[in-house]
CSV table of C-alpha atoms in Angstrom, one decimal:
chain,number,residue,atom,x,y,z
S,213,MET,CA,-22.9,-23.3,-7.5
S,214,ASN,CA,-20.1,-22.8,-5.0
S,215,PHE,CA,-19.7,-19.8,-3.2
S,216,LYS,CA,-16.5,-18.4,-1.2
S,217,THR,CA,-16.4,-16.4,1.7
S,218,ASN,CA,-13.7,-13.8,1.3
S,219,LEU,CA,-12.1,-11.6,4.0
S,220,ILE,CA,-12.8,-8.0,3.5
S,221,LEU,CA,-10.8,-4.9,4.4
S,222,THR,CA,-13.1,-2.5,6.6
S,223,HIS,CA,-13.1,0.9,7.4
S,224,SER,CA,-11.9,0.4,11.2
S,225,ALA,CA,-9.0,-1.3,9.7
S,226,THR,CA,-8.5,1.4,7.1
S,227,LEU,CA,-8.4,4.2,9.6
S,228,ALA,CA,-6.1,1.7,12.3
S,229,MET,CA,-3.7,1.3,9.6
S,230,LEU,CA,-3.6,5.1,8.7
S,231,GLN,CA,-3.2,6.1,11.9
S,232,ALA,CA,-0.1,3.6,12.6
S,233,ALA,CA,1.1,4.8,9.2
S,234,VAL,CA,1.2,8.3,10.2
S,235,LYS,CA,2.5,7.9,13.7
S,236,LYS,CA,5.6,5.7,12.3
S,237,ALA,CA,6.3,8.7,9.7
S,238,GLU,CA,6.2,11.1,12.5
S,239,ALA,CA,8.7,9.0,14.4
S,240,LEU,CA,10.9,9.0,11.1
S,241,ASP,CA,10.6,12.5,10.9
S,242,GLN,CA,9.4,11.9,7.3
S,243,PRO,CA,5.9,13.4,6.1
S,244,GLN,CA,4.7,10.7,3.9
S,245,CYS,CA,1.6,10.2,1.4
S,246,VAL,CA,0.0,7.0,2.1
S,247,VAL,CA,-3.0,5.3,0.1
S,248,ILE,CA,-4.9,1.8,0.9
S,249,VAL,CA,-6.9,0.0,-1.5
S,250,ASP,CA,-9.0,-2.9,-1.4
S,251,ALA,CA,-8.6,-6.5,-3.1
S,252,SER,CA,-10.1,-4.5,-6.1
S,253,GLY,CA,-8.0,-1.8,-6.1
S,254,GLU,CA,-11.1,0.7,-4.7
S,255,LEU,CA,-9.8,3.5,-2.9
S,256,LEU,CA,-10.4,2.8,1.0
S,257,GLY,CA,-8.5,5.9,2.3
S,258,GLU,CA,-5.7,8.0,1.9
S,259,ILE,CA,-3.7,11.2,3.7
S,260,ARG,CA,-1.1,13.3,2.5
S,261,MET,CA,0.7,14.4,5.6
S,262,THR,CA,1.7,18.3,6.2
S,263,GLY,CA,4.9,18.5,4.1
S,264,ALA,CA,4.9,15.5,2.3
S,265,LYS,CA,5.4,15.8,-1.6
S,266,PHE,CA,1.9,16.1,-3.4
S,267,LEU,CA,3.0,13.9,-6.0
S,268,SER,CA,4.0,11.4,-4.1
S,269,ARG,CA,0.4,10.5,-3.7
S,270,LYS,CA,-0.2,9.6,-7.1
S,271,SER,CA,3.1,7.0,-7.0
S,272,ALA,CA,1.6,5.8,-3.4
S,273,LEU,CA,-1.8,5.2,-5.0
S,274,SER,CA,0.5,3.5,-8.2
S,275,LYS,CA,2.5,1.4,-5.3
S,276,ALA,CA,-0.9,0.1,-3.6
S,277,LEU,CA,-2.6,-0.9,-6.9
S,278,THR,CA,0.3,-3.0,-7.9
S,279,ALA,CA,0.8,-4.5,-4.7
S,280,ALA,CA,-3.1,-5.4,-4.6
S,281,SER,CA,-2.8,-6.4,-8.3
S,282,ILE,CA,0.0,-8.8,-7.9
S,283,ARG,CA,-0.3,-9.9,-4.1
S,284,GLY,CA,3.1,-8.9,-3.4
S,285,PRO,CA,5.6,-5.9,-2.8
S,286,SER,CA,5.5,-3.6,-5.7
S,287,SER,CA,9.3,-3.7,-6.1
S,288,ASN,CA,8.6,-7.1,-7.3
S,289,VAL,CA,7.7,-6.0,-10.5
S,290,PRO,CA,10.8,-7.3,-12.9
S,291,GLU,CA,13.0,-4.3,-13.8
S,292,ALA,CA,12.9,-5.2,-17.2
S,293,VAL,CA,9.2,-4.9,-17.6
S,294,ARG,CA,8.6,-2.1,-15.3
S,295,PRO,CA,8.3,0.7,-18.4
S,296,ALA,CA,5.9,-1.4,-20.3
S,297,ILE,CA,3.9,-2.2,-17.5
S,298,SER,CA,3.4,1.2,-16.6
S,299,ALA,CA,2.8,2.7,-20.0
S,300,ALA,CA,0.1,-0.5,-20.6
S,301,THR,CA,-1.7,0.4,-17.3
S,302,SER,CA,-1.3,4.5,-17.6
S,303,GLY,CA,1.0,4.3,-14.7
S,304,ASN,CA,-1.1,2.1,-12.5
S,305,VAL,CA,1.3,-0.3,-12.2
S,306,THR,CA,5.1,0.3,-10.9
S,307,GLY,CA,8.0,-1.1,-9.4
S,308,LEU,CA,8.9,1.4,-6.9
S,309,ALA,CA,9.2,0.3,-3.4
S,310,GLY,CA,7.0,1.3,-0.6
S,311,GLY,CA,3.6,-0.9,-2.1
S,312,LEU,CA,2.9,-3.8,-0.2
S,313,PRO,CA,0.0,-6.3,0.1
S,314,ILE,CA,-2.6,-6.7,2.8
S,315,ILE,CA,-2.6,-10.4,3.8
S,316,LYS,CA,-4.8,-11.7,6.3
S,317,ASP,CA,-5.1,-14.9,7.0
S,318,GLY,CA,-3.5,-15.9,3.7
S,319,VAL,CA,-5.9,-13.7,1.9
S,320,CYS,CA,-5.3,-10.6,0.1
S,321,VAL,CA,-7.6,-8.1,1.1
S,322,GLY,CA,-5.9,-5.2,-0.6
S,323,GLY,CA,-2.5,-3.0,-0.6
S,324,ILE,CA,-1.1,-0.2,0.7
S,325,GLY,CA,1.2,2.2,-0.6
S,326,VAL,CA,3.6,4.7,0.7
S,327,GLY,CA,5.3,7.8,-0.8
S,328,SER,CA,7.6,10.7,-0.3
S,329,GLY,CA,10.6,9.5,1.4
S,330,SER,CA,13.2,6.7,0.7
S,331,GLY,CA,12.1,3.1,-0.2
S,332,GLU,CA,13.3,1.8,2.8
S,333,GLN,CA,10.9,4.6,4.5
S,334,ASP,CA,8.1,3.9,2.8
S,335,ILE,CA,8.3,0.5,3.6
S,336,GLU,CA,9.1,1.0,7.3
S,337,VAL,CA,5.9,3.2,7.2
S,338,ALA,CA,3.6,0.4,5.3
S,339,LEU,CA,5.2,-2.4,7.4
S,340,ALA,CA,3.9,-0.4,10.7
S,341,ALA,CA,0.4,0.4,9.5
S,342,LEU,CA,0.1,-3.7,8.4
S,343,GLU,CA,1.2,-4.6,11.9
S,344,ALA,CA,-1.4,-2.4,13.3
S,345,VAL,CA,-3.8,-4.7,11.7
S,346,GLY,CA,-2.2,-8.2,12.4
S,347,ALA,CA,-1.6,-8.7,8.6
S,348,GLN,CA,1.2,-10.3,7.1
S,349,VAL,CA,4.8,-8.6,7.3
S,350,ASP,CA,7.4,-11.0,6.1
S,351,PHE,CA,7.5,-11.0,2.1
S,352,SER,CA,10.6,-12.8,1.6
């Protein structure tokens, strides 16, 4: 029987990511909702900054789940299938920008979703969180 040793996203890394995301969002003067999930989609941490749109928490969760599931940016979901996939997953998969996988040493350990700003702002905040824990930041 083969066993595989997996990297996991710890609570300490989750907290560091949330702190870095808030710091970046404050620097942008754009309150954000930030959601972090592990590789299986379990919620590890989240924050809705004062002034962030409360419904953006739902889109941030969908972005995080999408990124963890597809092991890539949520915006990689093809435009043509976005409505069908969203409907088939009760809105848990989205093609909106702002969801990035958390990849460390080539292993996807989770996903981060950010919402309440523009797509570009959401991505900037997510990237700051990834940088804080030394996770992959190049998804080209």
